[in-house]
PDB file of C-alpha atoms in Angstrom:
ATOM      1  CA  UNK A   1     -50.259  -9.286   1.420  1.00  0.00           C
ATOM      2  CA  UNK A   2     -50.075 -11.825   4.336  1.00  0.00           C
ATOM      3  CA  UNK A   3     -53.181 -11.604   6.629  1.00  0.00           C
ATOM      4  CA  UNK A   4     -52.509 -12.983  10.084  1.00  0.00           C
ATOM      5  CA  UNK A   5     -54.706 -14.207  13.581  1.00  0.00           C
ATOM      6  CA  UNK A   6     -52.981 -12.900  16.701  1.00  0.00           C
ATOM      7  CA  UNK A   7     -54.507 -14.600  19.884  1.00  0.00           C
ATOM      8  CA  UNK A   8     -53.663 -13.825  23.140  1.00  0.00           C
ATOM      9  CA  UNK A   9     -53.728 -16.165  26.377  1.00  0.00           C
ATOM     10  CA  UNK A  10     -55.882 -15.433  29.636  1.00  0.00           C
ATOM     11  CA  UNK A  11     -56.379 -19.334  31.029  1.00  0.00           C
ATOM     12  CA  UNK A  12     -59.581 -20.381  30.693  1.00  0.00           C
ATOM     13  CA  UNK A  13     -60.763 -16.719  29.277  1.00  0.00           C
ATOM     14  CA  UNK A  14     -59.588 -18.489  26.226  1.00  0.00           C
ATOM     15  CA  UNK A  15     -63.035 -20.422  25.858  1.00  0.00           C
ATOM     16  CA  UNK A  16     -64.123 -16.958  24.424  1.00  0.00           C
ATOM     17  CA  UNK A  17     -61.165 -16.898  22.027  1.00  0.00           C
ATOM     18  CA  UNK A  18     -61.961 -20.811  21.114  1.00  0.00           C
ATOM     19  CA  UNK A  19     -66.213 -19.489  20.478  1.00  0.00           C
ATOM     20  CA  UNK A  20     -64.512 -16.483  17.976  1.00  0.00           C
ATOM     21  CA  UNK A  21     -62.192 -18.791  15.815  1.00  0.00           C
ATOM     22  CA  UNK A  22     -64.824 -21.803  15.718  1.00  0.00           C
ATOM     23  CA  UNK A  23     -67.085 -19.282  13.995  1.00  0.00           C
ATOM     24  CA  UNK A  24     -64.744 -17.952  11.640  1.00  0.00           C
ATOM     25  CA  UNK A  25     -63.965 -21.695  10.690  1.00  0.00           C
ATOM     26  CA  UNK A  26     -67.040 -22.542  10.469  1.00  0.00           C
ATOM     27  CA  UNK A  27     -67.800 -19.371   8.161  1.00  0.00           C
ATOM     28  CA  UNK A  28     -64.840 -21.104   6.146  1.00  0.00           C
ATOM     29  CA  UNK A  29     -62.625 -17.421   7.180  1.00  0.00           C
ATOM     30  CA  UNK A  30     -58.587 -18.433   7.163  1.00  0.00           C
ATOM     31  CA  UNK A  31     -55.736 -16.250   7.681  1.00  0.00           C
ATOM     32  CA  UNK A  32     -52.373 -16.942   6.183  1.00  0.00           C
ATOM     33  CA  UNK A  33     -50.524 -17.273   9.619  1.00  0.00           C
ATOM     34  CA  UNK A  34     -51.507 -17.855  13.488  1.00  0.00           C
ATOM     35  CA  UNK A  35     -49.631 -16.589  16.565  1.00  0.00           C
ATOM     36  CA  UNK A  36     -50.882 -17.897  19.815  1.00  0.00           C
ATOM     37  CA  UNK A  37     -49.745 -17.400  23.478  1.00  0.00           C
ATOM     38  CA  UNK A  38     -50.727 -19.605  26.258  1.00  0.00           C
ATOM     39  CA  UNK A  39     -54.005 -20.853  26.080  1.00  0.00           C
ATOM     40  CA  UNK A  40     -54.326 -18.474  22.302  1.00  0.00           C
ATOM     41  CA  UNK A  41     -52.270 -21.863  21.135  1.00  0.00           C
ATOM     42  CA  UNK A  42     -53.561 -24.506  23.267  1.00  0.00           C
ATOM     43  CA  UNK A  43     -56.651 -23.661  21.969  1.00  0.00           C
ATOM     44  CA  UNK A  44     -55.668 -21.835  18.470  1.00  0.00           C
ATOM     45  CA  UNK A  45     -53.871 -25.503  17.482  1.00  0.00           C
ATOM     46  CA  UNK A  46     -57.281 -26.492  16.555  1.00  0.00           C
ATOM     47  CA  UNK A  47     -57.737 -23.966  13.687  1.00  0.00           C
ATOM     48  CA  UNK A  48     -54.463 -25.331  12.368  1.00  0.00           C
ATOM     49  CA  UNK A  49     -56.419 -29.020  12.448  1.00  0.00           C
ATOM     50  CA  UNK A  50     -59.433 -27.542  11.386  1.00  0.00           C
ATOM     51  CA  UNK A  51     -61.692 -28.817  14.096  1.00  0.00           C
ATOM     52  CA  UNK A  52     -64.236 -26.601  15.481  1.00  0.00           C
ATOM     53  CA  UNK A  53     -65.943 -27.026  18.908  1.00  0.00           C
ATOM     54  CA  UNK A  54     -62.920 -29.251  19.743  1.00  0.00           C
ATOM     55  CA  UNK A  55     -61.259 -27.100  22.302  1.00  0.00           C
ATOM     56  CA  UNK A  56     -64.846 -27.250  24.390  1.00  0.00           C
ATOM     57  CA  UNK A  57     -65.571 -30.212  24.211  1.00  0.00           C
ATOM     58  CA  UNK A  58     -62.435 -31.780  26.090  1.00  0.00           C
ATOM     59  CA  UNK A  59     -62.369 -29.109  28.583  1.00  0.00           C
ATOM     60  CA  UNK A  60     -65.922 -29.885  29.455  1.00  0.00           C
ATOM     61  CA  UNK A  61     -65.641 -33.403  29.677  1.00  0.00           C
ATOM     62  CA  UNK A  62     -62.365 -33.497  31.521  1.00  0.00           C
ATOM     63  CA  UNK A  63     -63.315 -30.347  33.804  1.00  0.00           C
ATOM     64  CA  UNK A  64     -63.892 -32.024  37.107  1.00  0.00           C
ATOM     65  CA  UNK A  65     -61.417 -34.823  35.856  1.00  0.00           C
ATOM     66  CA  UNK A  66     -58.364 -35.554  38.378  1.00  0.00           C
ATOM     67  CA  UNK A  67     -56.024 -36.771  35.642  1.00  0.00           C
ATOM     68  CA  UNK A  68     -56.554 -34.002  33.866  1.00  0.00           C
ATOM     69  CA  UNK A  69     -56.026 -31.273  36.171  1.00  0.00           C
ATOM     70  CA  UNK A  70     -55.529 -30.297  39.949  1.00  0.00           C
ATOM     71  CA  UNK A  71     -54.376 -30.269  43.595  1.00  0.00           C
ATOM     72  CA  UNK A  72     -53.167 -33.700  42.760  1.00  0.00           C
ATOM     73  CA  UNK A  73     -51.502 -33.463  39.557  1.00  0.00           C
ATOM     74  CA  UNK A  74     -49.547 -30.128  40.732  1.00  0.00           C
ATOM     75  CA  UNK A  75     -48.368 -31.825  43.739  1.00  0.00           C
ATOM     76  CA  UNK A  76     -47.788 -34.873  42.205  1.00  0.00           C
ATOM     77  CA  UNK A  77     -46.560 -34.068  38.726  1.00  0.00           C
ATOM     78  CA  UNK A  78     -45.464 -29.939  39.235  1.00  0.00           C
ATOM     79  CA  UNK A  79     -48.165 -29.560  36.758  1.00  0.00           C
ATOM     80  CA  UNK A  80     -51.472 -28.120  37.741  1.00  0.00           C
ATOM     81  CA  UNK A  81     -53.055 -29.415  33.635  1.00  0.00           C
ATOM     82  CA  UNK A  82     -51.079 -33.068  33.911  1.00  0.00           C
ATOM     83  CA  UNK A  83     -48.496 -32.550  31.164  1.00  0.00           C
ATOM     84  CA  UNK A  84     -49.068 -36.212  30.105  1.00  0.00           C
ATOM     85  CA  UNK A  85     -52.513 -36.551  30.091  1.00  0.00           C
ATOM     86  CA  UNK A  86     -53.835 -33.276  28.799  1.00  0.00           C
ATOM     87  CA  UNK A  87     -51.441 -33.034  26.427  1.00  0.00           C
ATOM     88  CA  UNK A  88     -50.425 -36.388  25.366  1.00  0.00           C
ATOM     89  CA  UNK A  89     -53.243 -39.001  26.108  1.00  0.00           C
ATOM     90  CA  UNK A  90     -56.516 -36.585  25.286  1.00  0.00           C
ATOM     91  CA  UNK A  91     -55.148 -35.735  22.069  1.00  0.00           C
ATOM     92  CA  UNK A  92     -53.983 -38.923  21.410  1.00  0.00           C
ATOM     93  CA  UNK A  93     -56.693 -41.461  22.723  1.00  0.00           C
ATOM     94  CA  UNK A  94     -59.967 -39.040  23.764  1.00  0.00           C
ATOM     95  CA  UNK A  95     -60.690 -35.946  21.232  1.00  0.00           C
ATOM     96  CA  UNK A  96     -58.284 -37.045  18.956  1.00  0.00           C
ATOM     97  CA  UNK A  97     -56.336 -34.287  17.250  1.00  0.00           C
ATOM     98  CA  UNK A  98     -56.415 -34.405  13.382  1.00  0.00           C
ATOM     99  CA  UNK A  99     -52.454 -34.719  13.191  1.00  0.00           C
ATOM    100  CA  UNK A 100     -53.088 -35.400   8.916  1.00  0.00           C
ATOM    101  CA  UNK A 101     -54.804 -31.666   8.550  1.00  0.00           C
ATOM    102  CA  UNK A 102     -52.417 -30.048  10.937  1.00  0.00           C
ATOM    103  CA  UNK A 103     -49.316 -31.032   8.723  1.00  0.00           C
ATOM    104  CA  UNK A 104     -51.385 -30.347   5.259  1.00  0.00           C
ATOM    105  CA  UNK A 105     -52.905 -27.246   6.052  1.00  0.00           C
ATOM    106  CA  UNK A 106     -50.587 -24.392   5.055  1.00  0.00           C
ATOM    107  CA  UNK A 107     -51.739 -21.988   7.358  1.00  0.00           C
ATOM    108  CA  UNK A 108     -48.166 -20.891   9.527  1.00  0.00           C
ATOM    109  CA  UNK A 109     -49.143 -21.699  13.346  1.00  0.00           C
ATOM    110  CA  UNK A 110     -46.819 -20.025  15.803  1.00  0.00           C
ATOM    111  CA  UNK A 111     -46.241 -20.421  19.451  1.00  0.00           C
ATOM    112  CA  UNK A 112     -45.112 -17.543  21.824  1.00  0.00           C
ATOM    113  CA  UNK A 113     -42.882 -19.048  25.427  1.00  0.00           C
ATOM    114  CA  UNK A 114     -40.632 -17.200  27.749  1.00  0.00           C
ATOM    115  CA  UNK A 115     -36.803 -18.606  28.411  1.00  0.00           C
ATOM    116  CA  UNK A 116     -36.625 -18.283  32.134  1.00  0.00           C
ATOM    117  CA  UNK A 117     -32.669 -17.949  31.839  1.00  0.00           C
ATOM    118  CA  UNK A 118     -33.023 -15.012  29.525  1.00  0.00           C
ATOM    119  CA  UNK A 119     -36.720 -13.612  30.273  1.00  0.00           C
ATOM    120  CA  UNK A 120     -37.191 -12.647  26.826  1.00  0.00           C
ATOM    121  CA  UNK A 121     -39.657 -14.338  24.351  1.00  0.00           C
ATOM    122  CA  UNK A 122     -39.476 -17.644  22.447  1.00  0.00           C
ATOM    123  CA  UNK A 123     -41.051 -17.878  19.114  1.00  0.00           C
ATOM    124  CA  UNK A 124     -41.802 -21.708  17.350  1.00  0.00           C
ATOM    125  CA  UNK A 125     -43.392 -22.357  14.665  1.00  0.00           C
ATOM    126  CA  UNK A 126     -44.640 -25.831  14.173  1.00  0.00           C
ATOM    127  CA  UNK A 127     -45.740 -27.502  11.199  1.00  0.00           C
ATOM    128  CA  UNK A 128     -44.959 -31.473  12.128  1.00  0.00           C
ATOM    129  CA  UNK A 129     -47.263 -32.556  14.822  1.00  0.00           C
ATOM    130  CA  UNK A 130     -45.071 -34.821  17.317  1.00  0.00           C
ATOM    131  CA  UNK A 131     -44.598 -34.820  20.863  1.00  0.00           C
ATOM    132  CA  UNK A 132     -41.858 -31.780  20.828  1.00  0.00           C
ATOM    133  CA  UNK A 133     -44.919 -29.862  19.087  1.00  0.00           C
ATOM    134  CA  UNK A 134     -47.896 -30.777  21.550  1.00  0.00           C
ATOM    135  CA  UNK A 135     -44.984 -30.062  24.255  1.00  0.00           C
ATOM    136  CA  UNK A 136     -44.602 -26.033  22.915  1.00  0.00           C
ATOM    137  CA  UNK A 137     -47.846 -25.777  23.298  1.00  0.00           C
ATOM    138  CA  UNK A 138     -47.427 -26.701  26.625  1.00  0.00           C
ATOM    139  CA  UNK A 139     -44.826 -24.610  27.233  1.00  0.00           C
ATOM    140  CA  UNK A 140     -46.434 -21.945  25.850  1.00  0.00           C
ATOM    141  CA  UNK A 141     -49.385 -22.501  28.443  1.00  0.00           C
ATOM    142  CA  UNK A 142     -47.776 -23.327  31.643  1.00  0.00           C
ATOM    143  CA  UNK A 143     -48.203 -20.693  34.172  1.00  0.00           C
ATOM    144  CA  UNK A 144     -45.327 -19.791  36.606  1.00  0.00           C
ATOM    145  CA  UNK A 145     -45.928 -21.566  39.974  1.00  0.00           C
ATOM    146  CA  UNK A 146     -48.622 -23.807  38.810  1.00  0.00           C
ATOM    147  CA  UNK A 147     -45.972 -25.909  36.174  1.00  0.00           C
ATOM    148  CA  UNK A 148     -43.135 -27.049  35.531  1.00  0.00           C
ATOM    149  CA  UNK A 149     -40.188 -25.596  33.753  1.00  0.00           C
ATOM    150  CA  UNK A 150     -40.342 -27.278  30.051  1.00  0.00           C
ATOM    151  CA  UNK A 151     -37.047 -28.047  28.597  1.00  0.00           C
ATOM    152  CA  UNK A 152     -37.102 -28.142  24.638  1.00  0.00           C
ATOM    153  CA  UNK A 153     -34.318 -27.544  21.967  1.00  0.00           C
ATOM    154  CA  UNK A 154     -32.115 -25.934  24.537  1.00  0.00           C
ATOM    155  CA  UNK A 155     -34.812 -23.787  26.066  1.00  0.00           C
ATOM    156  CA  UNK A 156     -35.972 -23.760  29.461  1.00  0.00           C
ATOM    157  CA  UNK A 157     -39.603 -22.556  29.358  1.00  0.00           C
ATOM    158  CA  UNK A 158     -42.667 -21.273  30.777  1.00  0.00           C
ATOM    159  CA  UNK A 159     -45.764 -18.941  30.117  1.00  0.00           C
ATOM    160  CA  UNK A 160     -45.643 -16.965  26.488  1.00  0.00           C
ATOM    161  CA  UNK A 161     -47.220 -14.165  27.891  1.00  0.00           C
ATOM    162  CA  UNK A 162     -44.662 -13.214  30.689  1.00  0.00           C
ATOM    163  CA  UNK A 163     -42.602 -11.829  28.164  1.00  0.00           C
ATOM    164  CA  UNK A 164     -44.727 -11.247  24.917  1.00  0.00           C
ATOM    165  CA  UNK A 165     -48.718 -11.296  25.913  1.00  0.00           C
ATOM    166  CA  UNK A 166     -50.329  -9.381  22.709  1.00  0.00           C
ATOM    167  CA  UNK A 167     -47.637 -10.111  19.744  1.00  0.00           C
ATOM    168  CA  UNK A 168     -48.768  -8.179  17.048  1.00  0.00           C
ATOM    169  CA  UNK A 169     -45.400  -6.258  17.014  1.00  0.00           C
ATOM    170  CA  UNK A 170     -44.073  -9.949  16.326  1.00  0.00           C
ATOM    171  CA  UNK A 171     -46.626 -10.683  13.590  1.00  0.00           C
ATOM    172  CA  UNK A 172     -45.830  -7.667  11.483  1.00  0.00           C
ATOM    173  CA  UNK A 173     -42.379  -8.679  12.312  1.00  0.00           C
ATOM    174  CA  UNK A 174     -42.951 -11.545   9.901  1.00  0.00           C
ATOM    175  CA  UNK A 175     -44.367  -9.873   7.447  1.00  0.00           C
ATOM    176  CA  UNK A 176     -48.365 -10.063   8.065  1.00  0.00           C
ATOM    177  CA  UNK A 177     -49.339  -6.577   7.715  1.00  0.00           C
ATOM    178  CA  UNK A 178     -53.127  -6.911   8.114  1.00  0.00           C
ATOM    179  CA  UNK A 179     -53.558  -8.782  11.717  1.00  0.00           C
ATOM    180  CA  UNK A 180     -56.804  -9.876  13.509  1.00  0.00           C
ATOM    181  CA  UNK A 181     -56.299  -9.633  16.910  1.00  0.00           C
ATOM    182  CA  UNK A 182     -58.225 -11.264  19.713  1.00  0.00           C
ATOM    183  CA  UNK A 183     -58.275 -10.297  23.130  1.00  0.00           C
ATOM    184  CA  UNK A 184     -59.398 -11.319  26.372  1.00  0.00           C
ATOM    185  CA  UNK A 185     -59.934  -8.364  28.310  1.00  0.00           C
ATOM    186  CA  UNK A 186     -62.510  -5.670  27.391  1.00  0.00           C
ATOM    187  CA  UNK A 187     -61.384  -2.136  26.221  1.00  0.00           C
ATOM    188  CA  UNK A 188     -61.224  -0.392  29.652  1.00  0.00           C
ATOM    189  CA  UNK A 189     -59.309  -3.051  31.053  1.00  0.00           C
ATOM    190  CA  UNK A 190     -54.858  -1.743  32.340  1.00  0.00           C
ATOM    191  CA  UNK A 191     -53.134  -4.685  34.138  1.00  0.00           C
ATOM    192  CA  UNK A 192     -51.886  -4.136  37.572  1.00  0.00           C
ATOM    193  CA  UNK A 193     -48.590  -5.553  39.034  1.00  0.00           C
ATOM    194  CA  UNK A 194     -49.089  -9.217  40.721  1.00  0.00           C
ATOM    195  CA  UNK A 195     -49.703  -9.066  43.947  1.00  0.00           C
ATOM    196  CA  UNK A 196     -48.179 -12.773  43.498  1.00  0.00           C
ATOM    197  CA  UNK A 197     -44.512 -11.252  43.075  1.00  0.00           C
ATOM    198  CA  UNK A 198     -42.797 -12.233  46.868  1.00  0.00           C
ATOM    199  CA  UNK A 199     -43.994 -16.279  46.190  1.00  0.00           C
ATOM    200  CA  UNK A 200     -42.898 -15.730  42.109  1.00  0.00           C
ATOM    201  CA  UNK A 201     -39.418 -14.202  43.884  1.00  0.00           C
ATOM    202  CA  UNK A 202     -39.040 -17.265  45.828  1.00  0.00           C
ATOM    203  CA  UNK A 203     -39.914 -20.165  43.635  1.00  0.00           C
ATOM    204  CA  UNK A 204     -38.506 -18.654  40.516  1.00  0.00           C
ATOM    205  CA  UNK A 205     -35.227 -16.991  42.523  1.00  0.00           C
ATOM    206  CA  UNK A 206     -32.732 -19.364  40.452  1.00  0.00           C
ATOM    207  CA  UNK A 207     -34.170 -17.284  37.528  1.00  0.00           C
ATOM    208  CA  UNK A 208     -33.946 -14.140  37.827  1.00  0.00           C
ATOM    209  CA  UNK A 209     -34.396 -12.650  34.340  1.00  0.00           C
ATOM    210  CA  UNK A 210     -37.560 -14.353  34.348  1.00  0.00           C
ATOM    211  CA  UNK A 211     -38.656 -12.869  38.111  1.00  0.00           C
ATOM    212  CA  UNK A 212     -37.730  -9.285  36.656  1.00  0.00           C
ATOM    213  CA  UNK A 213     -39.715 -10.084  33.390  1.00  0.00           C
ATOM    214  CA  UNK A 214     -42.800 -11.161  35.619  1.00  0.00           C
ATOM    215  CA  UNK A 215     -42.869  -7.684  38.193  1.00  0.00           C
ATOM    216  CA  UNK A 216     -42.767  -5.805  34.761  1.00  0.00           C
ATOM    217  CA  UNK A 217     -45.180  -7.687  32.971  1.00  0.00           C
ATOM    218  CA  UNK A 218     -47.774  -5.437  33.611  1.00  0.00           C
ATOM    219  CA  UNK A 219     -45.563  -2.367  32.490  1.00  0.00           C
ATOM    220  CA  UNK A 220     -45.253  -4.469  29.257  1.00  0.00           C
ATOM    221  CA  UNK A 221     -48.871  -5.555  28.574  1.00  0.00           C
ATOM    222  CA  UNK A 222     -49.971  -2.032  28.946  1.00  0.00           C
ATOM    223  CA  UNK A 223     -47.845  -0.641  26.455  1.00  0.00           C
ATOM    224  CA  UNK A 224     -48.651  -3.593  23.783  1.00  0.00           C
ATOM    225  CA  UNK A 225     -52.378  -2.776  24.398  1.00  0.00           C
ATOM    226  CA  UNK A 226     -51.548   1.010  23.485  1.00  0.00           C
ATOM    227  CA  UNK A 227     -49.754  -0.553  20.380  1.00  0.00           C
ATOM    228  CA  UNK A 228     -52.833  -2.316  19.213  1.00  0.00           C
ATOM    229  CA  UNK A 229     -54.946   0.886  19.569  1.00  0.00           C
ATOM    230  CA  UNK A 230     -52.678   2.620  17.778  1.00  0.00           C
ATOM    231  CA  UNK A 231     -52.893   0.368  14.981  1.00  0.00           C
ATOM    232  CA  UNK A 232     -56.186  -0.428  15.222  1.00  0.00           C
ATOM    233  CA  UNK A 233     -56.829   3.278  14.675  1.00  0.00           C
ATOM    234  CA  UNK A 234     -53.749   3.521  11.629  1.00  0.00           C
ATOM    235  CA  UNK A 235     -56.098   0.436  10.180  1.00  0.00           C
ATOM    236  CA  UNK A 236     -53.385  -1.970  10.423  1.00  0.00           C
ATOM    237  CA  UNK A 237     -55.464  -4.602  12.658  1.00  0.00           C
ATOM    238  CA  UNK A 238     -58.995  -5.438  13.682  1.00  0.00           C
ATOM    239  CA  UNK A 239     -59.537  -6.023  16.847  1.00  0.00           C
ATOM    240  CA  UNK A 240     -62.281  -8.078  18.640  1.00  0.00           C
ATOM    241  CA  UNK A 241     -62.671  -7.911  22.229  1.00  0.00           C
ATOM    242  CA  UNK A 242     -65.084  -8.699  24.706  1.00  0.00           C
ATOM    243  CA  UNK A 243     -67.650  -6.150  25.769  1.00  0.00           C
ATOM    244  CA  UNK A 244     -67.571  -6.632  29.464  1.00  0.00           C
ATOM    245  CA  UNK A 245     -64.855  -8.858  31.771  1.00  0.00           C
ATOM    246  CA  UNK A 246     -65.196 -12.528  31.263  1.00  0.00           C
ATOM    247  CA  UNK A 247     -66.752 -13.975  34.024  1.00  0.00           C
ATOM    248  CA  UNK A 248     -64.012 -16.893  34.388  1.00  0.00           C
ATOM    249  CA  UNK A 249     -61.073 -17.062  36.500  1.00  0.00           C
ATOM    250  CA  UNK A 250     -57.586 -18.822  35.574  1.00  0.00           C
ATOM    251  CA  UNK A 251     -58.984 -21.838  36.673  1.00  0.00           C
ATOM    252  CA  UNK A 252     -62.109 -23.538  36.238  1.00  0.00           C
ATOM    253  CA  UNK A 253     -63.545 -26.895  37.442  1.00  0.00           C
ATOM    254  CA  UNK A 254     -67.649 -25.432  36.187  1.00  0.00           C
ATOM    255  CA  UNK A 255     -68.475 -27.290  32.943  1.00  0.00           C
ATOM    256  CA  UNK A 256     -71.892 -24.666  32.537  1.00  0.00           C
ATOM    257  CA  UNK A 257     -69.181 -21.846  33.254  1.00  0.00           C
ATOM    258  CA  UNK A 258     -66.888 -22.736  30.617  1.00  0.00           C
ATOM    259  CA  UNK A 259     -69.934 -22.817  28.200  1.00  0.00           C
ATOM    260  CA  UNK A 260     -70.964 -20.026  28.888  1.00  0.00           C
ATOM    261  CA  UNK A 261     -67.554 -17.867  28.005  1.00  0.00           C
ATOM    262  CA  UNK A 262     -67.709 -19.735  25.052  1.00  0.00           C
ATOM    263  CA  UNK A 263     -70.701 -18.568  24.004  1.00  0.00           C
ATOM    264  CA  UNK A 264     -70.353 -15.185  24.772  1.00  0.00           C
ATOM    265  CA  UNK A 265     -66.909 -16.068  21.783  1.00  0.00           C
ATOM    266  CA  UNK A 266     -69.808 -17.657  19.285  1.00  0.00           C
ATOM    267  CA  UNK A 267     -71.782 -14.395  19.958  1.00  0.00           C
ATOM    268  CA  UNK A 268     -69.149 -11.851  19.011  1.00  0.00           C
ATOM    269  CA  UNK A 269     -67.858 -13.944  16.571  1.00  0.00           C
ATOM    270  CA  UNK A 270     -70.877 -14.208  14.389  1.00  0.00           C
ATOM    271  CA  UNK A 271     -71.632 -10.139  15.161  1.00  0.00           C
ATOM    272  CA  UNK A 272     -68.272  -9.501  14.104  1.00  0.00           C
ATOM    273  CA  UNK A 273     -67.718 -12.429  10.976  1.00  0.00           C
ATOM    274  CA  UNK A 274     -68.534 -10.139   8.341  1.00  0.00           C
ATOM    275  CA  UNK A 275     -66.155  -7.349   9.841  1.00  0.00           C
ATOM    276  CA  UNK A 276     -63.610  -9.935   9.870  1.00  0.00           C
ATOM    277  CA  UNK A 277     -64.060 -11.542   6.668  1.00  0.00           C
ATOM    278  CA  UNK A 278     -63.665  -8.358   4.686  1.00  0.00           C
ATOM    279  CA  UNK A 279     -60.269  -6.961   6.842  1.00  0.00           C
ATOM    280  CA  UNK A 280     -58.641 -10.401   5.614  1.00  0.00           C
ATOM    281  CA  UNK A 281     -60.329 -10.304   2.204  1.00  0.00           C
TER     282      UNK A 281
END
């Protein structure tokens, strides 16, 4: 039976997913396969490498960093998180990424982007860690109106969770049918249409696929969280969620702020490691 990790995005609410996953490494707690979307792979990558507290680090040191991130680099670049920098130099030349253990370790790491031509969702897996790989990742992660459109193997992409936010559905697609799955809102929480739609309209109107895809992401999100109840209730997943709203927005520039989501990650993660160690066995 394959036993999968199913991590959803939420920006920088994703420090609390990064605090859950460094304590199951550190617990020494695999699964068999990842699926990530938007920042749940920017930040899940590093289970893949094995490198806890990895994902915190960098953002804290580069958090008030203008090559990193910001007014200048979107106006600049397109790209609020510098594509080059942030995803090329840091892992290359600051917090280097363990390329060696990505490729060795067998654990199936899978990234979740939306084709703007087609709206619908774009699923890579990546075992060889190149610059196509660290660039569907950053596909996966770039937020409508804040980056770039990322061309890659005949794609042109954006934000995984436009089209697929929660992708358990996916994962037992592939044949994991006992899922972990991490989420960034707490249990109360139903998404809302964007009140963001008339700008999304404009600066996406080329695509329109992708504009419809984005005023009914909401209508999507809530029926994939009344999927995971369901089969969190059937027993099919476990889910871990936060007890209360994350006290982070999208965007971040507060060091102490990111620290502090990622604690309140470490926290559930070590109340729930033992619940999670014996649903994957």
């Amino acid at each position: 039976m394959k036993k999968g990790l199913v991590l959803e995005g939420g920006a920088m609410r994703g420090l609390y997913t990064c605090g859950i996953i460094d304590v199951m490494m550190e617990h020494n707690v695999w699964p068999d396969g990842l699926i990530g979307v938007s920042a749940g792979a920017a930040f899940g990558c590093n289970m893949k490498s094995r490198q806890p507290g990895r994902a915190i680090r960098y953002n804290m040191r580069f958090a008030r960093d203008a090559r990193y991130s910001g007014l200048r680099s979107l106006i600049t670049t397109g790209n609020y998180f510098n594509a080059e920098f942030a995803y090329h130099t840091v892992p290359r030349d600051y917090d280097v990424f363990d390329v060696e253990v990505f490729e060795d370790n067998p654990m199936a790491f899978t990234v979740v982007c939306t084709d703007v031509e087609t709206g619908k969702a774009v699923y890579k897996t990546l075992d060889t860690c190149n610059r196509d790989c660290y660039d569907w990742i950053r596909a996966s992660a770039s937020m409508p109106l804040a980056s770039r459109v990322v061309e890659l193997e005949g794609h042109k992409l954006l934000d995984g969770g436009v089209s697929d936010s929660i992708p358990l559905e996916q994962m037992e697609r592939m044949g994991y049918e006992r899922n972990v799955v991490v989420l960034t809102q707490p249990t109360d929480f139903v998404k809302e249409p964007t009140p963001m739609m008339p700008v999304m309209r404009l600066a996406l109107r080329k695509y329109p696929n992708m504009v419809q895809a984005l005023a009914d992401r909401h209508l999507m999100y809530n029926r994939q969280l009344d999927y995971v109840r369901r089969a969190e209730a059937e027993g099919r997943c476990l889910v871990i969620r936060p007890e209360k709203k994350i006290p982070i927005g999208h965007i971040s520039h507060d060091a102490d702020q990111m620290r502090l989501v990622y604690e309140m990650g470490r926290t559930q993660g070590e109340a729930s490691i033992d619940a999670i160690r014996a649903f994957l066995g």
